[in-house]
CSV table of C-alpha atoms in Angstrom, one decimal:
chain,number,residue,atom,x,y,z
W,1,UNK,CA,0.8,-24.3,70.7
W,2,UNK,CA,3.0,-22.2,68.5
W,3,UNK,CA,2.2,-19.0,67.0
W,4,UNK,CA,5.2,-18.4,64.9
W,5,UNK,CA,3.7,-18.2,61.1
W,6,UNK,CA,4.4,-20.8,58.7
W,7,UNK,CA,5.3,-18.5,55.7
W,8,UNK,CA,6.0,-15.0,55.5
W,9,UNK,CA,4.5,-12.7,52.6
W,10,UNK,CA,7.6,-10.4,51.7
W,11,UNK,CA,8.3,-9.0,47.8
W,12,UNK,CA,11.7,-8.4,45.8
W,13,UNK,CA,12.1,-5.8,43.6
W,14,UNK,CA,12.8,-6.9,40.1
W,15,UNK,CA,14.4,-4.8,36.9
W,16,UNK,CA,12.7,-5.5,33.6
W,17,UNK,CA,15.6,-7.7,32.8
W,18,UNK,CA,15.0,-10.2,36.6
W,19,UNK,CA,11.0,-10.2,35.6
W,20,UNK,CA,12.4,-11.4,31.6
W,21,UNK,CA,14.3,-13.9,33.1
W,22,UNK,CA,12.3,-15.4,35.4
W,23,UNK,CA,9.6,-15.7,32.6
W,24,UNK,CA,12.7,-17.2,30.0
W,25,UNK,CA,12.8,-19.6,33.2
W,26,UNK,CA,9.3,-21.0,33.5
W,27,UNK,CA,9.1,-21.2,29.3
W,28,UNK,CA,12.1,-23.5,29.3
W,29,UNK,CA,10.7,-25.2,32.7
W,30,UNK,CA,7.8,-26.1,31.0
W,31,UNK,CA,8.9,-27.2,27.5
W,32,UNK,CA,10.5,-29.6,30.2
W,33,UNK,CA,7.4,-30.7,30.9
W,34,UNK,CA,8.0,-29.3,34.6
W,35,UNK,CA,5.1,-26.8,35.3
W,36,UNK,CA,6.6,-24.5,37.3
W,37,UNK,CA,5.3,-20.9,37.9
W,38,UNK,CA,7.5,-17.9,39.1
W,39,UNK,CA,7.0,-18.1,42.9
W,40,UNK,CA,7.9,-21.7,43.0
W,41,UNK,CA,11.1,-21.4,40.9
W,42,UNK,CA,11.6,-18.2,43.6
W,43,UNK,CA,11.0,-20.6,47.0
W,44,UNK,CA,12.7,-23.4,45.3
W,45,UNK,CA,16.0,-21.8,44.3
W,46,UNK,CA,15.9,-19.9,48.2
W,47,UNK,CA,15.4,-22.7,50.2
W,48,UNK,CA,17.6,-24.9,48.2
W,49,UNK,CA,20.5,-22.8,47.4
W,50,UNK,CA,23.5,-22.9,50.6
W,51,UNK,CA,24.3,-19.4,52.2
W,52,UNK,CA,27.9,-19.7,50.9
W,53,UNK,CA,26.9,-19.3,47.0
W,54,UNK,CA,23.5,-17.5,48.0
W,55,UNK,CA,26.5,-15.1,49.1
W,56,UNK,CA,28.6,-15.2,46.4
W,57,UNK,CA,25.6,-14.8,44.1
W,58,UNK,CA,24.4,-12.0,45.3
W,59,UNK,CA,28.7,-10.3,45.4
W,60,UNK,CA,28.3,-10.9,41.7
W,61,UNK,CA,24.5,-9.5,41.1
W,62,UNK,CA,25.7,-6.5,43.1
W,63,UNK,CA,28.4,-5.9,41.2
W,64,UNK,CA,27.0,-6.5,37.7
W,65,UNK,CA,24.0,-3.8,39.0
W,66,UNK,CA,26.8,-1.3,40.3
W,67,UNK,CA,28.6,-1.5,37.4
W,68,UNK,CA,28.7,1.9,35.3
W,69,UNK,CA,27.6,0.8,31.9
W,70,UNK,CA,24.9,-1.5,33.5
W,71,UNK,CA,21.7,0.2,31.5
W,72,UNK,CA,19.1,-1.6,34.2
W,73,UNK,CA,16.8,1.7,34.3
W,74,UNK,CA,14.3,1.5,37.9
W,75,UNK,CA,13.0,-1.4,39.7
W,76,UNK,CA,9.2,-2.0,37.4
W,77,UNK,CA,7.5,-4.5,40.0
W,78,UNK,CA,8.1,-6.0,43.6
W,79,UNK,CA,7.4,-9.5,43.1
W,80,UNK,CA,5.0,-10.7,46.4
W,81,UNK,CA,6.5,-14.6,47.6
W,82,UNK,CA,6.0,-16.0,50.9
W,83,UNK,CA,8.7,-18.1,52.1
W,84,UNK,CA,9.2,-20.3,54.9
W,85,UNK,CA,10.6,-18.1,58.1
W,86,UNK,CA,13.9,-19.9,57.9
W,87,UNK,CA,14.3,-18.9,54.1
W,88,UNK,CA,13.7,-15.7,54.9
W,89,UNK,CA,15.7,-15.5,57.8
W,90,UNK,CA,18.5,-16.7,55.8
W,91,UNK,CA,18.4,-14.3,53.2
W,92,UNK,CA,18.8,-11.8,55.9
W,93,UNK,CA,22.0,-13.7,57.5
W,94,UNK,CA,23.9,-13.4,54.3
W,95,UNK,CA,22.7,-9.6,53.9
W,96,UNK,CA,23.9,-8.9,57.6
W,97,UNK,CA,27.1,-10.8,56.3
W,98,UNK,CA,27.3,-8.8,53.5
W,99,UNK,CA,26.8,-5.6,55.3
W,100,UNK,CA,29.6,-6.6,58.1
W,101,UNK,CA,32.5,-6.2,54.8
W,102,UNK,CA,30.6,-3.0,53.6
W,103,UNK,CA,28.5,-4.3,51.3
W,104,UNK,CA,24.9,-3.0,51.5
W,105,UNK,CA,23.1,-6.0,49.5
W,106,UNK,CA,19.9,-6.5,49.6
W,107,UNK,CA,17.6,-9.6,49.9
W,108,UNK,CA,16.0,-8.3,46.4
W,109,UNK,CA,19.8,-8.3,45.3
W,110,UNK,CA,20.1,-11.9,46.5
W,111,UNK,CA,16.9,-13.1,44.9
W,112,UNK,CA,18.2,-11.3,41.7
W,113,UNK,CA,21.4,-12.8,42.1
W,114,UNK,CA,20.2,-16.6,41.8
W,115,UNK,CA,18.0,-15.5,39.0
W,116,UNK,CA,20.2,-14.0,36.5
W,117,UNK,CA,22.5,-16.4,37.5
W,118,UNK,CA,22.4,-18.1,34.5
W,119,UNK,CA,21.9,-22.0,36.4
W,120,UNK,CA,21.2,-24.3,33.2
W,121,UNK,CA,17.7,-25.8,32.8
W,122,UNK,CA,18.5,-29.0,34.1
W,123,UNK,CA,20.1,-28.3,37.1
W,124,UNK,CA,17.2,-25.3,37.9
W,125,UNK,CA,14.5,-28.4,37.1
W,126,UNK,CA,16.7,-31.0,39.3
W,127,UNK,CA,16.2,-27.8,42.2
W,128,UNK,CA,12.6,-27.6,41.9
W,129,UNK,CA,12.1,-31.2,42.1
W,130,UNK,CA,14.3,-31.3,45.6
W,131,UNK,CA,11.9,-28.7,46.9
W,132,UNK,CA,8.4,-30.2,45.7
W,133,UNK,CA,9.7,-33.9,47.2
W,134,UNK,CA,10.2,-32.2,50.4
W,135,UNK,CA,7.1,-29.4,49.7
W,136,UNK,CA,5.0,-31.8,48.0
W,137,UNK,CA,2.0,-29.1,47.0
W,138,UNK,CA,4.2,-26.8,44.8
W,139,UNK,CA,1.2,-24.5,44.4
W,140,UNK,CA,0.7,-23.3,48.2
W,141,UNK,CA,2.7,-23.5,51.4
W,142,UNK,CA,2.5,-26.2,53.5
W,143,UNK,CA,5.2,-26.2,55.7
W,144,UNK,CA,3.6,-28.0,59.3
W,145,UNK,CA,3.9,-26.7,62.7
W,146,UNK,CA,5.4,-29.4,64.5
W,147,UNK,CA,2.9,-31.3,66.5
W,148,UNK,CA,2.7,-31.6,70.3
């Protein structure tokens, strides 16, 4: 029997700007008609997104943050998720990549990175669909421990 967990509980830190966003997100979401609430569209873009643009998203989110006219003030929450072990583990493979160029990016900067990313409605509803057909409870966890 297995005693690995089947989610982790971790949080992001959010500017005021990632927690408007991510509420613009779920608005638009459900004028769709797709009832979505911010820790699913959090999971769903995670798990779903590869580590190569995970990666390149989180470059860009660094960047834009770094940047010296960037007016983002300090962090006003940590939103709490809990993801899957293996999506969390893979946000910390593509920080450790990150770090290995001289990068210090942050899993928080990842998350904001597919945020503020700007992914159009569609495309963000066609991502949460994936991940409830393979998730089908979108309101709880229910990744399985395989059985013996």
């Amino acid at each position: 029997m297995s005693t690995a967990p089947l989610s982790v509980r971790t949080s992001f830190p959010f500017y005021a700007e990632t927690s408007r966003e991510l509420q613009r997100l779920e608005t638009a979401l459900r004028k769709r008609d797709t009832i979505a609430d911010r820790t699913d569209i959090i999971r769903a873009l995670v798990h779903e997104t590869p580590e190569n643009v995970l990666l390149a998203q989180g470059i860009l989110r660094d960047v834009e943050e770094r940047s010296p006219t960037n007016e983002l003030g300090n962090v006003t929450e940590f939103a709490p998720v809990r993801l899957a072990p293996k999506d969390l583990e893979k946000l910390e493979r593509v920080a450790d990549r990150l770090k290995k160029i001289d990068l210090k990016v942050s899993r928080g900067t990842l998350v904001r990175g597919l945020i503020m990313a700007e992914t159009p409605i569609e495309k963000l509803e066609a991502v949460i669909k994936s991940y409830w057909n393979k998730f089908p409870d979108g309101r709880a966890l229910r990744w399985q421990a395989p059985r013996a």
